PDB file of C-alpha atoms and ligand atoms in Angstrom:
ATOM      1  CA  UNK A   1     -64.763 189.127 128.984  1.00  0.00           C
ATOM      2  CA  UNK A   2     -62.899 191.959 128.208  1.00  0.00           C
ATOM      3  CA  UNK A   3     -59.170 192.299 127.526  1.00  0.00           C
ATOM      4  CA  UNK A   4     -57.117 194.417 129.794  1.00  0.00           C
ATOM      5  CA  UNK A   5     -56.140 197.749 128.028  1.00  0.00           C
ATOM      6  CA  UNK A   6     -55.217 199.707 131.035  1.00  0.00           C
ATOM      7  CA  UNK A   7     -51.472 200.088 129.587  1.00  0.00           C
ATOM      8  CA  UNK A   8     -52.062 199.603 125.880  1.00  0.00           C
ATOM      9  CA  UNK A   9     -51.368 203.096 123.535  1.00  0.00           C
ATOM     10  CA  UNK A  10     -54.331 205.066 122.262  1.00  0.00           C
ATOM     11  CA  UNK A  11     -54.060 203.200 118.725  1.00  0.00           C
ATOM     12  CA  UNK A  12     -54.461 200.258 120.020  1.00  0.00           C
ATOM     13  CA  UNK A  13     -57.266 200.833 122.135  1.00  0.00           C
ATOM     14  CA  UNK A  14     -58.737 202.199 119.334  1.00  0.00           C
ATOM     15  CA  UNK A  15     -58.078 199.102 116.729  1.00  0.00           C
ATOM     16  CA  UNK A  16     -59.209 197.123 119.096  1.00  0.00           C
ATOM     17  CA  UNK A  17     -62.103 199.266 119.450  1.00  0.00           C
ATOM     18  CA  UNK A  18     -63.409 199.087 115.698  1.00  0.00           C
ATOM     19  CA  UNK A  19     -62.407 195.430 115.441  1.00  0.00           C
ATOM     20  CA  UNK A  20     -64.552 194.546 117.823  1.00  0.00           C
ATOM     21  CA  UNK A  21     -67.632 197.117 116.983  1.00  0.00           C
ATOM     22  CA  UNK A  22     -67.252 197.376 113.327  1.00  0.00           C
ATOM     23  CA  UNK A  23     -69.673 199.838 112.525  1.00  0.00           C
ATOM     24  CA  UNK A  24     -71.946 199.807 115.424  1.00  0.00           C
ATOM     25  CA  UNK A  25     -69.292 202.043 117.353  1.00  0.00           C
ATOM     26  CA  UNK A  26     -69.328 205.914 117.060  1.00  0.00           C
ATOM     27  CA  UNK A  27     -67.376 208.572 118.859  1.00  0.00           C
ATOM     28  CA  UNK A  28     -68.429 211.084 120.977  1.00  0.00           C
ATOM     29  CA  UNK A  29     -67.051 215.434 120.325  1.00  0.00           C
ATOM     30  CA  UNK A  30     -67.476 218.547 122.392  1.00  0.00           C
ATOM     31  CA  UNK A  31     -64.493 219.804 120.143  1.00  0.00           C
ATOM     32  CA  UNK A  32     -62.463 219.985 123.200  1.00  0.00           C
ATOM     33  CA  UNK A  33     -58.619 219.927 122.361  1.00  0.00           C
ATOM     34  CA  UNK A  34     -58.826 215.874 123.322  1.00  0.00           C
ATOM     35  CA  UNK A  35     -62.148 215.952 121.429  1.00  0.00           C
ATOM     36  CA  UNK A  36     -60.485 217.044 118.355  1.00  0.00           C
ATOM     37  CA  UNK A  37     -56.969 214.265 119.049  1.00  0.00           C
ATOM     38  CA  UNK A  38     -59.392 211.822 119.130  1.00  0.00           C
ATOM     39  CA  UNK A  39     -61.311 212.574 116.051  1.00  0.00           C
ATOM     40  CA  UNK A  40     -57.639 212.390 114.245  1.00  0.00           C
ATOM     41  CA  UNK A  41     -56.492 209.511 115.846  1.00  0.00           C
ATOM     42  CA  UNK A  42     -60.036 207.994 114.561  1.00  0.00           C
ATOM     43  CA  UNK A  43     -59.474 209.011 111.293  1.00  0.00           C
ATOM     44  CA  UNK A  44     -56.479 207.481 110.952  1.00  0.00           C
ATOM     45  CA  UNK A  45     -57.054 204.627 112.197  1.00  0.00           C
ATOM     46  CA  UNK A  46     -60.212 203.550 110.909  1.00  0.00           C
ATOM     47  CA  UNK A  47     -61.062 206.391 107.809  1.00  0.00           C
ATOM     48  CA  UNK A  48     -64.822 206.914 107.742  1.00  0.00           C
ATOM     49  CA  UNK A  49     -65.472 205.927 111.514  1.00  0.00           C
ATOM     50  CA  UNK A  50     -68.860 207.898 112.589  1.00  0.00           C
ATOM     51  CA  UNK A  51     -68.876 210.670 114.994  1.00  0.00           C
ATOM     52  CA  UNK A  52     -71.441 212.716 117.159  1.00  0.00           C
ATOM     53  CA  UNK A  53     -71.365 216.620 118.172  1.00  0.00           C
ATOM     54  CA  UNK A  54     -74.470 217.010 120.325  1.00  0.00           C
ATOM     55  CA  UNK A  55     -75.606 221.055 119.054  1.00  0.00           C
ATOM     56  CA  UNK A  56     -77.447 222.207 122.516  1.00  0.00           C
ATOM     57  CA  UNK A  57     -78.300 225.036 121.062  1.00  0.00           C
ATOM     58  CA  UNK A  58     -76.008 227.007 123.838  1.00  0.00           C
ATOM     59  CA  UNK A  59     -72.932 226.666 121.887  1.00  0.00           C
ATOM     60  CA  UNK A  60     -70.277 228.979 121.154  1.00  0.00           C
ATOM     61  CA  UNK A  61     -70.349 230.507 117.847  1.00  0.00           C
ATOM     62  CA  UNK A  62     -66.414 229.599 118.294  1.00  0.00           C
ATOM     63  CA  UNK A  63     -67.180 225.940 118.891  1.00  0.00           C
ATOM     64  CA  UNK A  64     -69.820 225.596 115.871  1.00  0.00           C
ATOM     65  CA  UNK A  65     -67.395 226.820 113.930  1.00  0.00           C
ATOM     66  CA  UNK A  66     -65.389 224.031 114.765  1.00  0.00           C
ATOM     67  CA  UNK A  67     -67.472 221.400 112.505  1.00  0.00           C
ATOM     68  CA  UNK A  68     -67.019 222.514 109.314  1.00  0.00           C
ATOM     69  CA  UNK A  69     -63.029 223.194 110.891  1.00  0.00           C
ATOM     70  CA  UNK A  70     -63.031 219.702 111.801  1.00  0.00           C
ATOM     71  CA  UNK A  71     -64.850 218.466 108.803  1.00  0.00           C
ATOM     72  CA  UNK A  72     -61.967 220.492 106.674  1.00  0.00           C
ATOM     73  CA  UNK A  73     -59.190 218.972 108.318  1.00  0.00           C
ATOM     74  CA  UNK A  74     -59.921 215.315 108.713  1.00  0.00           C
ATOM     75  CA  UNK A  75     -62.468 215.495 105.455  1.00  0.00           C
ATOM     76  CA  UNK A  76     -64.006 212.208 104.369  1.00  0.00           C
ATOM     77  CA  UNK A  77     -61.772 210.365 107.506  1.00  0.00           C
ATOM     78  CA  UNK A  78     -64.429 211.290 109.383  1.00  0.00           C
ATOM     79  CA  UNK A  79     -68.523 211.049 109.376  1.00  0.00           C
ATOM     80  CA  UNK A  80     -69.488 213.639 111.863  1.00  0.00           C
ATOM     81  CA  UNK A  81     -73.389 214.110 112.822  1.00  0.00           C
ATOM     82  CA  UNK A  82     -74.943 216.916 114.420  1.00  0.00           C
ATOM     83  CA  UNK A  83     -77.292 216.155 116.804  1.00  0.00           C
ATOM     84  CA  UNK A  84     -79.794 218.802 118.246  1.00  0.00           C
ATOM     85  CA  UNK A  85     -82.226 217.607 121.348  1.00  0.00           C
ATOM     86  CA  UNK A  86     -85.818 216.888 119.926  1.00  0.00           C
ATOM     87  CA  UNK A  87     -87.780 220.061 120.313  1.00  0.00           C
ATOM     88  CA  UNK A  88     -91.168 218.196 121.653  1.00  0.00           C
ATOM     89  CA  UNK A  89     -88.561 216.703 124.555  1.00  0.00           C
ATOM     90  CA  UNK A  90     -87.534 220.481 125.083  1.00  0.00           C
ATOM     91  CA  UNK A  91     -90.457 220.196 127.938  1.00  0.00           C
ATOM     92  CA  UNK A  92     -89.685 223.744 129.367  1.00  0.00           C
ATOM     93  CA  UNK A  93     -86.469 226.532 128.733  1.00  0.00           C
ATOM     94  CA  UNK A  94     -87.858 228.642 131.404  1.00  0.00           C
ATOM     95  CA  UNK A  95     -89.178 228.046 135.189  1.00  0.00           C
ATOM     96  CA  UNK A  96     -90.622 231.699 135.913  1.00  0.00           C
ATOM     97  CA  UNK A  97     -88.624 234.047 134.771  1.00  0.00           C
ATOM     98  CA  UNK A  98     -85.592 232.155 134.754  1.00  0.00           C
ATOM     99  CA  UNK A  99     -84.303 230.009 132.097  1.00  0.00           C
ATOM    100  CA  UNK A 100     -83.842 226.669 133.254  1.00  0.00           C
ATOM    101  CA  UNK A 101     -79.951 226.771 132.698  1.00  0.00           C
ATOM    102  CA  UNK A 102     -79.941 229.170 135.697  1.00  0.00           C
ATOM    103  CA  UNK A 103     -82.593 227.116 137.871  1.00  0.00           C
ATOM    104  CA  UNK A 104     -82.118 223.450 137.206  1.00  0.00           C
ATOM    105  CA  UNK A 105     -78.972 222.583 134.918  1.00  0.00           C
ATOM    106  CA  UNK A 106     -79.383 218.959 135.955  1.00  0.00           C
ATOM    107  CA  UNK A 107     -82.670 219.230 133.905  1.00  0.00           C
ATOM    108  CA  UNK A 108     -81.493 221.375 131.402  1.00  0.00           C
ATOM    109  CA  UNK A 109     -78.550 219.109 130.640  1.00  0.00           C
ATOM    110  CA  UNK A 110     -80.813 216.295 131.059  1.00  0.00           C
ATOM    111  CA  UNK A 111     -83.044 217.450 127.974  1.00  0.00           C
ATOM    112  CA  UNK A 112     -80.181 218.807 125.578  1.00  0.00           C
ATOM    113  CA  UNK A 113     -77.218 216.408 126.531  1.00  0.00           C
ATOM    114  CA  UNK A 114     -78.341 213.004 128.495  1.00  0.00           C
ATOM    115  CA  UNK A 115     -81.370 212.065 126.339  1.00  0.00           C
ATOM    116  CA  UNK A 116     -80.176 213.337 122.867  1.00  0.00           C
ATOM    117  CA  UNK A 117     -77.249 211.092 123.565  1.00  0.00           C
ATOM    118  CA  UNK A 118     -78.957 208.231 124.919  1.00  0.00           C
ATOM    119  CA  UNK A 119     -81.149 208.388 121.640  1.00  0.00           C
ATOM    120  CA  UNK A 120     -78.072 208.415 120.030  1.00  0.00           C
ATOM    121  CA  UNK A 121     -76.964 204.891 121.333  1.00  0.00           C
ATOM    122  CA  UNK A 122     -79.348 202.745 121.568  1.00  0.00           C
ATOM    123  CA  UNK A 123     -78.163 202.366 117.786  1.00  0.00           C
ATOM    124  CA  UNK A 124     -75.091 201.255 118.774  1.00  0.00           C
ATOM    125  CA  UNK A 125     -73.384 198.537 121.094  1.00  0.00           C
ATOM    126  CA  UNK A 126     -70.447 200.989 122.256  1.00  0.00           C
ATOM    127  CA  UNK A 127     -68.993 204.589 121.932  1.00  0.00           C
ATOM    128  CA  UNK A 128     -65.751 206.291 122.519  1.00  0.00           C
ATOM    129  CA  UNK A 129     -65.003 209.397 124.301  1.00  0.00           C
ATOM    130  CA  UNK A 130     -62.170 211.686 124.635  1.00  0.00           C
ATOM    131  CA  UNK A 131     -62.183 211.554 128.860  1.00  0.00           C
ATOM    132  CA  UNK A 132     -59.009 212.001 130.666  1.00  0.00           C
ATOM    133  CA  UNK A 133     -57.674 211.656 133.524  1.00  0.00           C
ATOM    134  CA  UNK A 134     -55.715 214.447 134.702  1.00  0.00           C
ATOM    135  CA  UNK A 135     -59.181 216.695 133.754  1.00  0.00           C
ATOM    136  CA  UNK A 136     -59.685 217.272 137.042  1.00  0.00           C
ATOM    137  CA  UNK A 137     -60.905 214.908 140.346  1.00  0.00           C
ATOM    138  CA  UNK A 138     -64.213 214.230 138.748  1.00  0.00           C
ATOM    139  CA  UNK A 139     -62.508 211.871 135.946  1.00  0.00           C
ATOM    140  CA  UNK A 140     -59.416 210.956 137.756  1.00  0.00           C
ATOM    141  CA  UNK A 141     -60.721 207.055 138.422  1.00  0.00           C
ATOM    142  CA  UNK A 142     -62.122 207.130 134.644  1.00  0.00           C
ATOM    143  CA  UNK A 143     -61.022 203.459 133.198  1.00  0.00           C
ATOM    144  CA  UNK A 144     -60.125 202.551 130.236  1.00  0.00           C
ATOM    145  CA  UNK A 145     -62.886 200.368 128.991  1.00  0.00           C
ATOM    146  CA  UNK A 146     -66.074 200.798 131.020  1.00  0.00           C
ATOM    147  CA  UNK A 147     -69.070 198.725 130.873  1.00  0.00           C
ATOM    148  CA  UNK A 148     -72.384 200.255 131.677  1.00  0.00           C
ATOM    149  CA  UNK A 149     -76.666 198.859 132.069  1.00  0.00           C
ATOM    150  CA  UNK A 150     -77.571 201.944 129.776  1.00  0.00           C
ATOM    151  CA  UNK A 151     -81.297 201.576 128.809  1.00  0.00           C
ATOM    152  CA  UNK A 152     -81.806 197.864 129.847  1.00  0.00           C
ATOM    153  CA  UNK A 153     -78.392 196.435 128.063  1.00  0.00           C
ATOM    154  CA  UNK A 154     -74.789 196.983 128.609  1.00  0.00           C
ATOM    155  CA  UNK A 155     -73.266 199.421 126.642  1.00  0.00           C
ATOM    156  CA  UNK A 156     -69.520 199.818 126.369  1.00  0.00           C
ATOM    157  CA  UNK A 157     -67.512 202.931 127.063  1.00  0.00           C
ATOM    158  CA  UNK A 158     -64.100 203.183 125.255  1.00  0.00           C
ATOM    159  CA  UNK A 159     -61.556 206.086 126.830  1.00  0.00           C
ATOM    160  CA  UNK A 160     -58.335 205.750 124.915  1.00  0.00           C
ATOM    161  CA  UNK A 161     -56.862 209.083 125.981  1.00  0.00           C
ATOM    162  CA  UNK A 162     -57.808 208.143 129.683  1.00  0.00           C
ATOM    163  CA  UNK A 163     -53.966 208.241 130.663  1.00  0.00           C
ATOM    164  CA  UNK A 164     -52.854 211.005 128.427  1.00  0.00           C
ATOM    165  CA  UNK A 165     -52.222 214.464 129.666  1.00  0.00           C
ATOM    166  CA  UNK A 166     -52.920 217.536 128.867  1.00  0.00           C
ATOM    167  CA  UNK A 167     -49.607 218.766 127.789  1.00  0.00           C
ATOM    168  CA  UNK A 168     -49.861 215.602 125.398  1.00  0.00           C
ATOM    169  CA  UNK A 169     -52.859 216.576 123.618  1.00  0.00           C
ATOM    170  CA  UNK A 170     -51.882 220.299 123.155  1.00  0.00           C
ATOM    171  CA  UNK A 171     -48.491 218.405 121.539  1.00  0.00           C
ATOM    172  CA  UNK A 172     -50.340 216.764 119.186  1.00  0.00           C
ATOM    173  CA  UNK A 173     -52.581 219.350 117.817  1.00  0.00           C
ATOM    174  CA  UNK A 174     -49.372 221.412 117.459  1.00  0.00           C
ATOM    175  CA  UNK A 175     -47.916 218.649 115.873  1.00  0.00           C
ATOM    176  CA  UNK A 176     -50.305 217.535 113.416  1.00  0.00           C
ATOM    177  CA  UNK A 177     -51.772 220.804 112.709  1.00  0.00           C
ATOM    178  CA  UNK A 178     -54.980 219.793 113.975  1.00  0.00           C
ATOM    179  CA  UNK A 179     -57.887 223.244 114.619  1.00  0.00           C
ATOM    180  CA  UNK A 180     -58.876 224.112 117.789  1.00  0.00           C
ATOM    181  CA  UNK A 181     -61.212 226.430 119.369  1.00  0.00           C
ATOM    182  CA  UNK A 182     -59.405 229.997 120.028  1.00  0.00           C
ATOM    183  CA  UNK A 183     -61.211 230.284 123.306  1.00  0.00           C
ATOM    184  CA  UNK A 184     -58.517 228.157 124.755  1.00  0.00           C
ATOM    185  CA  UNK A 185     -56.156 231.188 123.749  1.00  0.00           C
ATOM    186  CA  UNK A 186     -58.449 233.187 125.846  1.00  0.00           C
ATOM    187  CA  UNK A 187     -58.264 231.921 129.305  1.00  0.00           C
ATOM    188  CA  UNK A 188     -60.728 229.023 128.705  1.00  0.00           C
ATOM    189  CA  UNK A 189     -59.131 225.816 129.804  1.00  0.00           C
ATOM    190  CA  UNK A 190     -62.787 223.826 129.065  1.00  0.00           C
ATOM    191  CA  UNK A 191     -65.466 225.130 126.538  1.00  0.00           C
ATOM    192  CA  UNK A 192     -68.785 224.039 127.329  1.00  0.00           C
ATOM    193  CA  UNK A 193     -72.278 225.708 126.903  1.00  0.00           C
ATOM    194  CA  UNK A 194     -72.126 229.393 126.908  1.00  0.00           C
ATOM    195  CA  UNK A 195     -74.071 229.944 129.951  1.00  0.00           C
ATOM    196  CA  UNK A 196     -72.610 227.627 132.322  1.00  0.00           C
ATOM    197  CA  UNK A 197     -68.851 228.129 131.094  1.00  0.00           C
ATOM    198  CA  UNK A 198     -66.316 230.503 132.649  1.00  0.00           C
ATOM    199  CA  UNK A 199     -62.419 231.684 132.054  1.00  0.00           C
ATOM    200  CA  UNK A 200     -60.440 229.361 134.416  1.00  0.00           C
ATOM    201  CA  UNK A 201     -56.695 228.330 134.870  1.00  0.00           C
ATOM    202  CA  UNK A 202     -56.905 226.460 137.955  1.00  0.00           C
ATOM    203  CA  UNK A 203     -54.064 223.796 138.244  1.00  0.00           C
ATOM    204  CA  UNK A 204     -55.102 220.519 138.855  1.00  0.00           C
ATOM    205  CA  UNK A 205     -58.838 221.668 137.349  1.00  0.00           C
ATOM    206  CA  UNK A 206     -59.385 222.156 133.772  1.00  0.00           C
ATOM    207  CA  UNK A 207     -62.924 221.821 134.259  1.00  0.00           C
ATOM    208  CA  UNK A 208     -63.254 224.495 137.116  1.00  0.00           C
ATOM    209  CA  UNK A 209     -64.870 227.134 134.487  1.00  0.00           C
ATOM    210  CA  UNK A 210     -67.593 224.337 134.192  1.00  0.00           C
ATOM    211  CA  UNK A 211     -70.918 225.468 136.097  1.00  0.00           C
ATOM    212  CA  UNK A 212     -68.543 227.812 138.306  1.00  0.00           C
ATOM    213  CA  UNK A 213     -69.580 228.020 141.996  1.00  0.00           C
ATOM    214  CA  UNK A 214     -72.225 225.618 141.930  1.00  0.00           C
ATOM    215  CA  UNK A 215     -71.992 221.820 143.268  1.00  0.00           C
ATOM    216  CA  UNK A 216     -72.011 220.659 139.907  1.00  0.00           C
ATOM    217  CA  UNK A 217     -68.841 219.458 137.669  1.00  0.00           C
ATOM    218  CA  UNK A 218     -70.439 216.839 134.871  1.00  0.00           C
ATOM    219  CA  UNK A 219     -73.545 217.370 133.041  1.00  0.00           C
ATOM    220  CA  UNK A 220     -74.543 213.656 133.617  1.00  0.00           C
ATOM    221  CA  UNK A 221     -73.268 211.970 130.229  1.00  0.00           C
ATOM    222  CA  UNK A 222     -70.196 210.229 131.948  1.00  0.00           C
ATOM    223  CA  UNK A 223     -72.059 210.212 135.354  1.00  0.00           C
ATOM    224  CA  UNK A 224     -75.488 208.818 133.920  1.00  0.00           C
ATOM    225  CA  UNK A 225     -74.896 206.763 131.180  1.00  0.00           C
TER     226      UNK A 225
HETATM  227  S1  LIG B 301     -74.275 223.096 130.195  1.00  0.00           S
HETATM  228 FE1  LIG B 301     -75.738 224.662 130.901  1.00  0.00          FE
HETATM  229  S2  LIG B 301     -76.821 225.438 129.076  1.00  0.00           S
HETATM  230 FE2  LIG B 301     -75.728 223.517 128.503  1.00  0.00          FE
HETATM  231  S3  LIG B 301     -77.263 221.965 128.725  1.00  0.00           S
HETATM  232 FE3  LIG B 301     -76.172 222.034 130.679  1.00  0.00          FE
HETATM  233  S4  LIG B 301     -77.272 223.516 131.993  1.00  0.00           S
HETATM  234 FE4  LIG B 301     -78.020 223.739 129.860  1.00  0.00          FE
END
């Protein structure tokens, strides 16, 4: 049974979080601005706690710079991985002429986000990610704690920054001196893959620069898994 976090602080969630996992818990990075709270709040919490960036190979050179950043800042707090799709499960980049970003980015982000990731976890028993609510109507009911069947087992989702804000987060970087990636200085609310990522300000919408003008909004890792 799990305990009801719904109004407990990040830290807490967190503790609780590593208590229960130990080591067979990791967290989840994009390097978004929560991203990047989390991976501090992590480090302080529990120093050495592992941590996956999933390298699509579409990437910002921006947001690649923001490992070795990261890994400056929070130093040995922190074990981040990089983790790149396999290249045999890269079946095809292109459908005709058109890469497959442009044709089917269900399939693309199925090769170079969902499975990478699932291959990820099936090593551990939970992960944490840096989902909040007020990131637009797509992760407005996202819980707390969230258990999932995820490859035949349950697997447990952790969101301790589910009721933080985004004014909150930007507060704490500022705070604690924590890098981010300049993008955000240039009209880019939400950094994703090059290709499918767009300027946006839209109130109420961080993610609306996220696969602009098509019916998509999540690349399938909260949606799927
Ligand atoms: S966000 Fe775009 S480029 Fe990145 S994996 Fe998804 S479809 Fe491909």
């Amino acid at each position: 049974m799990l305990p009801d976090l719904e109004g407990a602080d990040a830290t807490q969630i967190l503790t609780w979080a590593f208590d229960h996992f130990g080591d067979r818990i990791a967290l989840s990075t994009a390097f978004g601005p929560s991203g990047v709270v989390l991976l501090h709040l992590a480090s302080e919490i529990r120093p050495g706690a592992s941590a996956f960036f999933l390298d699509t190979g579409y990437h910002y050179p921006e947001t690649l710079a923001m490992v070795d950043r990261t890994r400056q800042r929070l130093g040995s707090k922190i074990r981040l991985d990089v983790v790149s799709p396999d290249a045999l499960a890269l079946t095809t980049d292109q459908l005709g002429t058109s890469p497959l970003y442009a044709v089917d980015p269900d399939r693309c982000c199925g090769q170079r986000k969902v499975d990478p990731t699932r291959k990820v976890l099936r090593g551990l028993d939970a992960w944490i990610t840096a989902l909040r609510r007020d990131q637009g109507p797509s992760r407005a009911q996202t819980p707390v704690l969230e258990e999932k069947l995820s490859d035949g087992r349950t697997l447990l989702k952790v969101n301790p920054l589910a009721t933080w804000t985004r004014k909150e987060i930007w507060r704490h970087i500022v705070a604690h001196d924590l890098p981010y990636n300049p993008l955000h200085d240039q009209g880019y609310a939400s950094v994703g893959c090059w290709p499918c990522t767009q300027p946006s300000s839209e109130e109420g919408d961080e993610r609306a620069g996220r696969w602009a003008g098509q019916d998509k909004s999540e690349c399938g890792l909260h949606t799927q898994i």
